[in-house]
Short mmCIF file of N, CA, C and O in Angstrom, two decimals:
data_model
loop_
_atom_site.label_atom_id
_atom_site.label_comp_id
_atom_site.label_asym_id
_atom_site.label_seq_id
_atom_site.Cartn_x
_atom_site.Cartn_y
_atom_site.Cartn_z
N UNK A 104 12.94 16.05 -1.31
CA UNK A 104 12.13 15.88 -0.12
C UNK A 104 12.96 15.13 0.91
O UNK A 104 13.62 14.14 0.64
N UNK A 105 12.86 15.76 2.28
CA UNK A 105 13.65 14.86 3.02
C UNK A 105 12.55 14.89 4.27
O UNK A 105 11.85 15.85 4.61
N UNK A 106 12.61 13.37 4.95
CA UNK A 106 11.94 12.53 6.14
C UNK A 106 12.39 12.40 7.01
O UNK A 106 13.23 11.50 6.94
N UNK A 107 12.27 13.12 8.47
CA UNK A 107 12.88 13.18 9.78
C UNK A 107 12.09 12.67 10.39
O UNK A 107 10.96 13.07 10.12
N UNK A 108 12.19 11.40 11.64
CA UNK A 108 11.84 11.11 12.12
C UNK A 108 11.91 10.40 13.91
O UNK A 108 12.71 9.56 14.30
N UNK A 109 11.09 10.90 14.52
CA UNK A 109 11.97 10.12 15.54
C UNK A 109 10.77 9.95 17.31
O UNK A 109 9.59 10.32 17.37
N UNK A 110 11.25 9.56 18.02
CA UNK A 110 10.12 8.60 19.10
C UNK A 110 10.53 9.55 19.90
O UNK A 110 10.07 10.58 19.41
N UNK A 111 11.15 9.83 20.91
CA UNK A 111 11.39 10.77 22.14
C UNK A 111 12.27 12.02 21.79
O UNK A 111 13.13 11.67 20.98
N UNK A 112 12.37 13.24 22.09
CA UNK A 112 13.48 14.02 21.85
C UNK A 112 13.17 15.14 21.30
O UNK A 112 12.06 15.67 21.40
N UNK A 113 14.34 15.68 20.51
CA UNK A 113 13.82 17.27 20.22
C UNK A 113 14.33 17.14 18.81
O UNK A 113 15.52 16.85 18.73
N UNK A 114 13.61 17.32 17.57
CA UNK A 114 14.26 17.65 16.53
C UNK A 114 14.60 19.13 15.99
O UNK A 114 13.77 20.03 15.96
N UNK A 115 15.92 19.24 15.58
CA UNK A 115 16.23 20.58 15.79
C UNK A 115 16.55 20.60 14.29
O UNK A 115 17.55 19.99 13.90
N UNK A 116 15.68 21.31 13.36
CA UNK A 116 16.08 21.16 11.84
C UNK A 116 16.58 22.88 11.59
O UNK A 116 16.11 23.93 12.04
N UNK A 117 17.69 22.60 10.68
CA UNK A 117 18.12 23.87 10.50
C UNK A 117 18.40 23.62 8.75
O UNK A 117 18.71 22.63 8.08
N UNK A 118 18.12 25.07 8.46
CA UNK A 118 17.59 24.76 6.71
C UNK A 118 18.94 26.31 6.83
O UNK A 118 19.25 27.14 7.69
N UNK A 119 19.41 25.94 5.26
CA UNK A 119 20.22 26.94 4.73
C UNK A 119 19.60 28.28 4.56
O UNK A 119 18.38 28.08 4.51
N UNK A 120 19.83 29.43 4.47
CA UNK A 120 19.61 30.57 3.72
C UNK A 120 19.28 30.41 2.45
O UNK A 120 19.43 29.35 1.86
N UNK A 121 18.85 31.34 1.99
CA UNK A 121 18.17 31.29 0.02
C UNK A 121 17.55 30.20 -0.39
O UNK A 121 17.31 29.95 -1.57
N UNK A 122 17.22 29.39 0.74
CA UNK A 122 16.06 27.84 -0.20
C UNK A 122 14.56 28.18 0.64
O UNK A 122 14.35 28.22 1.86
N UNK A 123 13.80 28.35 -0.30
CA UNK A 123 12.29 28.09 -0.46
C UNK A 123 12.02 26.97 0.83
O UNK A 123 12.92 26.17 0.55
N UNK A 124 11.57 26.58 1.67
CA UNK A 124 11.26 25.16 2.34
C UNK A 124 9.77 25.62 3.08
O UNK A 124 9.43 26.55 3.81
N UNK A 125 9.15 24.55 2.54
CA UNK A 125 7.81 23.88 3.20
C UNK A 125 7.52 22.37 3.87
O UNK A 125 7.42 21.24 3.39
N UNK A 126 7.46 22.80 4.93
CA UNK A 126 7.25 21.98 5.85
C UNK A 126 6.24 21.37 6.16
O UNK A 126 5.16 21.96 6.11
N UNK A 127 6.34 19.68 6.68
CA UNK A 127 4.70 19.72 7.14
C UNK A 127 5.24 18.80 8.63
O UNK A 127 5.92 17.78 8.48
N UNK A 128 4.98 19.14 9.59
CA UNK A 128 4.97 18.19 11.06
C UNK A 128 4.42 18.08 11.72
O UNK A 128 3.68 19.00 12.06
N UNK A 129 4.41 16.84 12.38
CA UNK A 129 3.13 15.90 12.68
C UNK A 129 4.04 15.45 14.12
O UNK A 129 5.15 14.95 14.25
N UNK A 130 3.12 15.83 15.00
CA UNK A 130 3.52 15.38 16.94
C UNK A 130 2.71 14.27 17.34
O UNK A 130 1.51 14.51 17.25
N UNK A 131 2.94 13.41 17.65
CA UNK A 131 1.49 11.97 17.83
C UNK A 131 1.69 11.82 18.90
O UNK A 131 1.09 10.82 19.30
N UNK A 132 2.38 12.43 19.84
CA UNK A 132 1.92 12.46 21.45
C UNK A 132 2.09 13.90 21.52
O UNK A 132 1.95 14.82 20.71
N UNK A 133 2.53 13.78 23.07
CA UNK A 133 2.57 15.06 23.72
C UNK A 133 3.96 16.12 23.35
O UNK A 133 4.99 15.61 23.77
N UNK A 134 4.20 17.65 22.56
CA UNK A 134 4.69 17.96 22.57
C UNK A 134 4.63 19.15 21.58
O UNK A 134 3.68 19.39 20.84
N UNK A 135 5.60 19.75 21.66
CA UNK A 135 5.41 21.32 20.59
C UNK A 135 5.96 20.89 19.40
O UNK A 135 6.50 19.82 19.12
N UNK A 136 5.68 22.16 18.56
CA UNK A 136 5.84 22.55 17.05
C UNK A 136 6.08 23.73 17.08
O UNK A 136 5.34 24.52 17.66
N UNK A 137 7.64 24.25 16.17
CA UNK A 137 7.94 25.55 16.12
C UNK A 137 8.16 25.62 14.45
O UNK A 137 8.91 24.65 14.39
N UNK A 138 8.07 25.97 13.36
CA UNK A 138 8.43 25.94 12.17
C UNK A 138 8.42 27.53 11.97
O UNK A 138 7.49 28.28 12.29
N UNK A 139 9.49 27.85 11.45
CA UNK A 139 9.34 29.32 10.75
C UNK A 139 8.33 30.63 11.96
O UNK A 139 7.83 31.61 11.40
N UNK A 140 8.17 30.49 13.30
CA UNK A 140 7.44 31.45 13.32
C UNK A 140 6.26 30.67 14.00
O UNK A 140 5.85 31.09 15.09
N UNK A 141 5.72 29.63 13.46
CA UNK A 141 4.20 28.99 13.65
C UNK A 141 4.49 28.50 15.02
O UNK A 141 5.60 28.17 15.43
N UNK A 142 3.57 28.48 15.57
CA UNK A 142 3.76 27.56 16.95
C UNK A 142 2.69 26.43 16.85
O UNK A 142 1.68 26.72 16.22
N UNK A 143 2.78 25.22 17.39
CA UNK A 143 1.99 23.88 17.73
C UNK A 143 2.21 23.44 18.92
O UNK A 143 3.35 23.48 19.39
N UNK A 144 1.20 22.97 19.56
CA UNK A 144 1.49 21.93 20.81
C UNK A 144 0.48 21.32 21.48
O UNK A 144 -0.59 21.66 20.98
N UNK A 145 0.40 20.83 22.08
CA UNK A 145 -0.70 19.59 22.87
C UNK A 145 -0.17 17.89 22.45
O UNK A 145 0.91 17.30 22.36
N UNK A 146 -1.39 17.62 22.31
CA UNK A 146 -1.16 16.14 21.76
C UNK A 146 -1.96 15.85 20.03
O UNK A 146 -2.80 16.45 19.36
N UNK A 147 -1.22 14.77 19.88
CA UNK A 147 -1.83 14.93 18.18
C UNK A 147 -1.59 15.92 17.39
O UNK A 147 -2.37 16.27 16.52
N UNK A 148 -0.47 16.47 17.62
CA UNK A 148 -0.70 18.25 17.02
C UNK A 148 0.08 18.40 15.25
O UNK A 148 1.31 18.36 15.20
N UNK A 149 -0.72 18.56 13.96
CA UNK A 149 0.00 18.69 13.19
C UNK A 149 0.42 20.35 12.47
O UNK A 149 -0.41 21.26 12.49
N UNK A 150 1.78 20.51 11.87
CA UNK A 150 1.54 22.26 11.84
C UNK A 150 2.60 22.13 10.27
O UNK A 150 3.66 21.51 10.18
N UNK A 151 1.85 22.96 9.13
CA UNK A 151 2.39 23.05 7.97
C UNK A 151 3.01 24.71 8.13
O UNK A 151 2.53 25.56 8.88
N UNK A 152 4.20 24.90 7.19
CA UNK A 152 4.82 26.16 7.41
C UNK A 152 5.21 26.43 6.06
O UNK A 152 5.56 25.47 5.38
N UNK A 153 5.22 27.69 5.51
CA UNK A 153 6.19 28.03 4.28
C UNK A 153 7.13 29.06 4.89
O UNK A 153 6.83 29.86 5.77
N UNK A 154 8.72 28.89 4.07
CA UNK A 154 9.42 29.81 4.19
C UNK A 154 10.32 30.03 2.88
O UNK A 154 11.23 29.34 2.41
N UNK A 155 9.65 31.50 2.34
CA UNK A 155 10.24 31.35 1.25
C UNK A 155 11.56 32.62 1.18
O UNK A 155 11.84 33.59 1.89
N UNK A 156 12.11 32.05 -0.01
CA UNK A 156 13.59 32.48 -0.26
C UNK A 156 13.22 33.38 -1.44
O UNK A 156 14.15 34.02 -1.93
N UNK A 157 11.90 33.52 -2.00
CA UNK A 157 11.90 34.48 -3.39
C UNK A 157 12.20 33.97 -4.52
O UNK A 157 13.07 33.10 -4.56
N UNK A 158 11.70 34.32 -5.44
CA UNK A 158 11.79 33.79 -6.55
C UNK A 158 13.18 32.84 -7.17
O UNK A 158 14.31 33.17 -6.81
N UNK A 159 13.00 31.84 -7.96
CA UNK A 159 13.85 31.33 -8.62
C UNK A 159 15.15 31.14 -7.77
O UNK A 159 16.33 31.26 -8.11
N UNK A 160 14.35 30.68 -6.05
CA UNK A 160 15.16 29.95 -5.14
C UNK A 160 14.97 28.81 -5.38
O UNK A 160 13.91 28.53 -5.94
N UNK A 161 16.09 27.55 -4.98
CA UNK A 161 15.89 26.23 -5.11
C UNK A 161 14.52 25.43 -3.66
O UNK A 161 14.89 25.77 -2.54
N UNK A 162 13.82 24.97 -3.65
CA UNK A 162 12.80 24.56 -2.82
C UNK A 162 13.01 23.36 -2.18
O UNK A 162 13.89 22.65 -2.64
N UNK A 163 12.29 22.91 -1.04
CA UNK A 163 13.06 21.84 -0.16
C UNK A 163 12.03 21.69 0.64
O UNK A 163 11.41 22.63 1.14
N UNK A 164 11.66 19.97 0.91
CA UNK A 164 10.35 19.85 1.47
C UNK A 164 10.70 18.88 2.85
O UNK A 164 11.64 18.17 3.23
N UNK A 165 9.88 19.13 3.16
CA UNK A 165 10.83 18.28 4.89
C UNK A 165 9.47 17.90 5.49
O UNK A 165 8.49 18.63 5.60
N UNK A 166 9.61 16.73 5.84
CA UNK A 166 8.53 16.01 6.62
C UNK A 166 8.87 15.82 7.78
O UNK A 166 9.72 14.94 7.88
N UNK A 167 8.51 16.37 8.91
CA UNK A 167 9.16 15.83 10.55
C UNK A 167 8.30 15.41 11.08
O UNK A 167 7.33 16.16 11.20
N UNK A 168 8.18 13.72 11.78
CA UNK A 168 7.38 12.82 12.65
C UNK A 168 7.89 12.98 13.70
O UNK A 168 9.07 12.71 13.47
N UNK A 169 7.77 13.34 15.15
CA UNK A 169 8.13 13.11 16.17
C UNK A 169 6.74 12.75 17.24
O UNK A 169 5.67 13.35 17.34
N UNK A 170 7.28 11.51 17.99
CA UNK A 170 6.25 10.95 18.90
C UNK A 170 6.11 11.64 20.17
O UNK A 170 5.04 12.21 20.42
N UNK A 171 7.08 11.67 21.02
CA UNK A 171 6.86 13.19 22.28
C UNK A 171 7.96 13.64 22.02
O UNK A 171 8.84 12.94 21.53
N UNK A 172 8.10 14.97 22.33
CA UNK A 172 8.82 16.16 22.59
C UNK A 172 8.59 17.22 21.70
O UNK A 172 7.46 17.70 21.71
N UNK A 173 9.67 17.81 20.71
CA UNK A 173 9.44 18.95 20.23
C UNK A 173 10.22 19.00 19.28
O UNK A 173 11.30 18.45 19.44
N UNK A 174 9.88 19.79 17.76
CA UNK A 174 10.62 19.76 16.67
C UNK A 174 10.31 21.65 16.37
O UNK A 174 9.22 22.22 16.32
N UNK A 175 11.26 22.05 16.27
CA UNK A 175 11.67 23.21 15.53
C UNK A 175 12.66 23.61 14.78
O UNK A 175 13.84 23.84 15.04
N UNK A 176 11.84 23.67 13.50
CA UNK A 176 12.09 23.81 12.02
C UNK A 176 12.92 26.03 11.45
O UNK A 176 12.34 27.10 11.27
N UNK A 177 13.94 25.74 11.41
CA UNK A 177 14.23 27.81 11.27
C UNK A 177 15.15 27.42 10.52
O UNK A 177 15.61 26.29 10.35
N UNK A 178 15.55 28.86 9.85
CA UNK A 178 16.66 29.00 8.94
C UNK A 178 18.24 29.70 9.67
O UNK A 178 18.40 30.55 10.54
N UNK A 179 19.36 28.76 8.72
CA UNK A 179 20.21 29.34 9.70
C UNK A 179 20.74 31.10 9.65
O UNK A 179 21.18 31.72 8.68
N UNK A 180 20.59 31.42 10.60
CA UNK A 180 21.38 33.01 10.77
C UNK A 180 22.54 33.08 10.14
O UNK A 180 23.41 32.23 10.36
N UNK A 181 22.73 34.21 9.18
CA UNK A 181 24.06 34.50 8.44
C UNK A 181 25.09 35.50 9.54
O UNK A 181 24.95 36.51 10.23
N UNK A 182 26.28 34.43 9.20
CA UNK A 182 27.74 34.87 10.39
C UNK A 182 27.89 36.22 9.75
O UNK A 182 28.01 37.10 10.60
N UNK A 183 27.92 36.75 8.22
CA UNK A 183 28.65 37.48 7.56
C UNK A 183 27.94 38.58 8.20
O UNK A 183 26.77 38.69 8.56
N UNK A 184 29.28 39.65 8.26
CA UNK A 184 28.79 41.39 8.68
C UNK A 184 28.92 41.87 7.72
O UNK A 184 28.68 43.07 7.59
#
């Protein structure tokens, strides 16, 4: 489980390829929520997300607090052609 946290700004979480991750984030002022696809925003705004990798992927849980601005949670794009 990992805890991101932070008062003004943008959290920009980027999760590996092939891991399972469920998210849960919580905005306590004014600002958006992007996780996987989901959108959030206003004030007070909390938004849970799954993104899964398929079976007998390793799993990864992420908590993001941010007070204003905006946190969006995606997986990174593979370079390989």
């Amino acid at each position: 489980e990992v805890s991101v946290s932070g008062n003004v700004g943008h959290l920009d979480i980027r999760v590996p390829n092939g891991v399972t991750v469920v998210t849960h984030t919580n905005g306590t002022g004014i600002g958006g929520i992007n996780a996987f696809g989901r959108d959030g925003g206003g004030i007070d705004t909390e938004l849970s997300a799954v993104h899964s990798a398929g079976p007998g992927a390793p799993r990864l849980i992420i908590d993001a607090d941010l007070h204003v601005g905006g946190i969006d949670v995606h997986a990174e794009r593979s370079t390989r052609r």
